[in-house]
PDB file of C-alpha atoms in Angstrom:
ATOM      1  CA  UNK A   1     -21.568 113.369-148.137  1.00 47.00           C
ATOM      2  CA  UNK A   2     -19.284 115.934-149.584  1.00 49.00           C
ATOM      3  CA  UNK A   3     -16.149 114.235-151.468  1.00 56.00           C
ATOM      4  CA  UNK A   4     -14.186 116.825-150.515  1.00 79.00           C
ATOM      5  CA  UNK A   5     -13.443 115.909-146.982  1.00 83.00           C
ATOM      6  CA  UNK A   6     -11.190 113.877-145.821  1.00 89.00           C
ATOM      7  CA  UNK A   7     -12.350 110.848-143.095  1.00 89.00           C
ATOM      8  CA  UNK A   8     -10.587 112.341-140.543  1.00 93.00           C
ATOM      9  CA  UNK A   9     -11.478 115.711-141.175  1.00 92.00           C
ATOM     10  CA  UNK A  10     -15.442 114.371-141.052  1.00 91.00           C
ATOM     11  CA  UNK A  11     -14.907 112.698-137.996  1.00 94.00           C
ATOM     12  CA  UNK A  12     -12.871 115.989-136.626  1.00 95.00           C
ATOM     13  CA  UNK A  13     -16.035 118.297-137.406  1.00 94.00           C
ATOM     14  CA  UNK A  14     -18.970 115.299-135.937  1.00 94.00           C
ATOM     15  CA  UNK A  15     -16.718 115.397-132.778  1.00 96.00           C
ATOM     16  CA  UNK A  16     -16.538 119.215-132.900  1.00 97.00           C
ATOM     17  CA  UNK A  17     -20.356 119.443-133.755  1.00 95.00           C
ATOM     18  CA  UNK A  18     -21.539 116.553-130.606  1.00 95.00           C
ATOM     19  CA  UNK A  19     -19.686 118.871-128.216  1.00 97.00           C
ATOM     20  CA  UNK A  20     -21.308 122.122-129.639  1.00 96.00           C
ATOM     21  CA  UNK A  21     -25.161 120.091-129.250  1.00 94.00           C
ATOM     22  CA  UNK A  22     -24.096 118.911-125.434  1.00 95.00           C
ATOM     23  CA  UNK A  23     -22.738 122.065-124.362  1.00 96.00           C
ATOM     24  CA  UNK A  24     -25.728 123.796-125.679  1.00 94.00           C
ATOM     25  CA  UNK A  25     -27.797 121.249-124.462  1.00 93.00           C
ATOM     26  CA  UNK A  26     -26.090 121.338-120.960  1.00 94.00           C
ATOM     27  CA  UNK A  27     -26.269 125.189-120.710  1.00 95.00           C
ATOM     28  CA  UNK A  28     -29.851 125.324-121.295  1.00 92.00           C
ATOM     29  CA  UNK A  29     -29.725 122.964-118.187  1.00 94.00           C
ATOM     30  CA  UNK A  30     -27.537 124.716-115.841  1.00 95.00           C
ATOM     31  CA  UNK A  31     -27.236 128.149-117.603  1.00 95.00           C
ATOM     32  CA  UNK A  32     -29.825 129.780-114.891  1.00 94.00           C
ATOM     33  CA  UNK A  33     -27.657 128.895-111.893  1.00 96.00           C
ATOM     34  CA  UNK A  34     -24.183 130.012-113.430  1.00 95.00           C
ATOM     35  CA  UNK A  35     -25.424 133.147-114.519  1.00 94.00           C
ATOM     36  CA  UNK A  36     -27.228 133.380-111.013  1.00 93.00           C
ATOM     37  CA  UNK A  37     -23.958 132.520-109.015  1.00 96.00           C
ATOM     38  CA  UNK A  38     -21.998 134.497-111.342  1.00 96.00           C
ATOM     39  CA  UNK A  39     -24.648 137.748-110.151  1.00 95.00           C
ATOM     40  CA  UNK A  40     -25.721 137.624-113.849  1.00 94.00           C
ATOM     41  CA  UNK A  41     -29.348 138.551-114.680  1.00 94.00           C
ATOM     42  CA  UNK A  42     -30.859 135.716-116.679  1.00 94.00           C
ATOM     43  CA  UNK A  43     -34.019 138.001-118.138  1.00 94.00           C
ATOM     44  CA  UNK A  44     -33.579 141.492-119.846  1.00 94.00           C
ATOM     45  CA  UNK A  45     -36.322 143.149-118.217  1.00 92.00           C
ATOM     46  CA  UNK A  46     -36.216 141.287-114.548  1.00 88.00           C
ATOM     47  CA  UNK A  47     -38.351 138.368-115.220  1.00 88.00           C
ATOM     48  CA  UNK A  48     -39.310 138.705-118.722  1.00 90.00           C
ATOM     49  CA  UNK A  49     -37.826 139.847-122.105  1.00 91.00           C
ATOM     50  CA  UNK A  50     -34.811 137.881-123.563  1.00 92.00           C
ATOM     51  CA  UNK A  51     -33.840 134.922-121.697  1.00 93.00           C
ATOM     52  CA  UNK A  52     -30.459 135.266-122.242  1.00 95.00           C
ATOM     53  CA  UNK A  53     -29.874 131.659-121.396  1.00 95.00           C
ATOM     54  CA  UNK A  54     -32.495 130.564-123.545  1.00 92.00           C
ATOM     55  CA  UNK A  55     -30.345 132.440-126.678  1.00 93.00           C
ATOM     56  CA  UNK A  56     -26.897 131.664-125.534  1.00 95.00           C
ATOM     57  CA  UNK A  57     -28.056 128.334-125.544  1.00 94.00           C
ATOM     58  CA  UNK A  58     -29.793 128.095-129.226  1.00 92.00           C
ATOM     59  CA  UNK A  59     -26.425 130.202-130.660  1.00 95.00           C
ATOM     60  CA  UNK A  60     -24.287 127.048-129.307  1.00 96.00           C
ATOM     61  CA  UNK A  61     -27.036 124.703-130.442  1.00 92.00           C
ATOM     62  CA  UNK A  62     -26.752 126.186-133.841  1.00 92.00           C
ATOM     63  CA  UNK A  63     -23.314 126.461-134.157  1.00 95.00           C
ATOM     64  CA  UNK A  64     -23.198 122.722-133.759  1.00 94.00           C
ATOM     65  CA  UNK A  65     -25.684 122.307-136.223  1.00 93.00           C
ATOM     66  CA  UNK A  66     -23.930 124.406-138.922  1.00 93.00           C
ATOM     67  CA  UNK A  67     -20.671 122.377-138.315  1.00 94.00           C
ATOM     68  CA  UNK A  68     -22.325 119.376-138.352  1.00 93.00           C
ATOM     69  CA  UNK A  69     -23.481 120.398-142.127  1.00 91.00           C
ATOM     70  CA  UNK A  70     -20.812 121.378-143.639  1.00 90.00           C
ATOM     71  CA  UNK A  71     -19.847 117.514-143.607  1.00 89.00           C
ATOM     72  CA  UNK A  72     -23.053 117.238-145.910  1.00 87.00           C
ATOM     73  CA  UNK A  73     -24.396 117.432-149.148  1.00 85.00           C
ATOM     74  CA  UNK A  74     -25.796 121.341-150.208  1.00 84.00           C
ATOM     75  CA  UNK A  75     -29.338 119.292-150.705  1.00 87.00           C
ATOM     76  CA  UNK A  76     -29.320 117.618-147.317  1.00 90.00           C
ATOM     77  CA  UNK A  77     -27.841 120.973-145.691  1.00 88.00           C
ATOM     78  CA  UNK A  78     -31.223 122.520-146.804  1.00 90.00           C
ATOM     79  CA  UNK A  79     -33.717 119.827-145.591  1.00 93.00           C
ATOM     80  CA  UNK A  80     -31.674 120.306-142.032  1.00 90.00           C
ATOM     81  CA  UNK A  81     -31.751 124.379-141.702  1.00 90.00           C
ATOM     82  CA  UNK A  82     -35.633 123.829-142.698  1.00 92.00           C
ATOM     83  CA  UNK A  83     -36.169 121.291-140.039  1.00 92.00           C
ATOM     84  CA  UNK A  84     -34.113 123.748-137.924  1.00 88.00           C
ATOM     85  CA  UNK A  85     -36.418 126.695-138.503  1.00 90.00           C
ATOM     86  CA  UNK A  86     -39.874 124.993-138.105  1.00 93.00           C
ATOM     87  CA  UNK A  87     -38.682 123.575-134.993  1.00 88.00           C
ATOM     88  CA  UNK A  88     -37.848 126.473-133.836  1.00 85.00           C
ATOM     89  CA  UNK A  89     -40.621 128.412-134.870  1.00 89.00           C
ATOM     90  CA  UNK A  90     -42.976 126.118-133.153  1.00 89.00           C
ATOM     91  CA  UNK A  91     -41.429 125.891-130.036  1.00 82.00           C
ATOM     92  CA  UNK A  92     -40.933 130.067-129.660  1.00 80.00           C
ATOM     93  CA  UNK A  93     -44.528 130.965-131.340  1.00 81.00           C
ATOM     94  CA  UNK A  94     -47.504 130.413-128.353  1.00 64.00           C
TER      95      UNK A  94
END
């Protein structure tokens, strides 16, 4: 863990970064029907292209990752963002 932080400031940023992974989390979940009652389209193209959800989601997701980090070590940080990328990459490549 990085020395420079206090405890309180560590615990400040997990509590920021566990509400950043449930809200993403939880708008991936419910996302399609706010946009819907909100008259928002949830595709770019009608029912394909972007799924805005689907983004908005993984932006929050990874937001909470990255403040999550920055209570870590630089060589830890790294092994995360890789685990990030493959994971994503195999769940968006068919």
């Amino acid at each position: 863990m990085r020395t420079d932080l206090t405890w309180k400031k560590r615990i400040t940023r997990w509590v920021i970064a566990v509400a950043l992974l449930l809200a993403g989390w939880g708008f991936s979940l419910v996302g399609e029907q706010l946009l819907g009652a909100l008259g928002l389209p949830v595709w770019s193209e009608g029912d394909r292209g972007w799924n805005y959800v689907g983004v908005s989601a993984f932006v929050i997701f990874a937001a909470g990752i990255s403040v999550f980090n920055s209570t870590l070590s630089e060589k830890v940080r790294y092994w995360i963002w890789a685990a990030v990328v493959v994971i994503t990459f195999v769940l968006t490549c068919r």
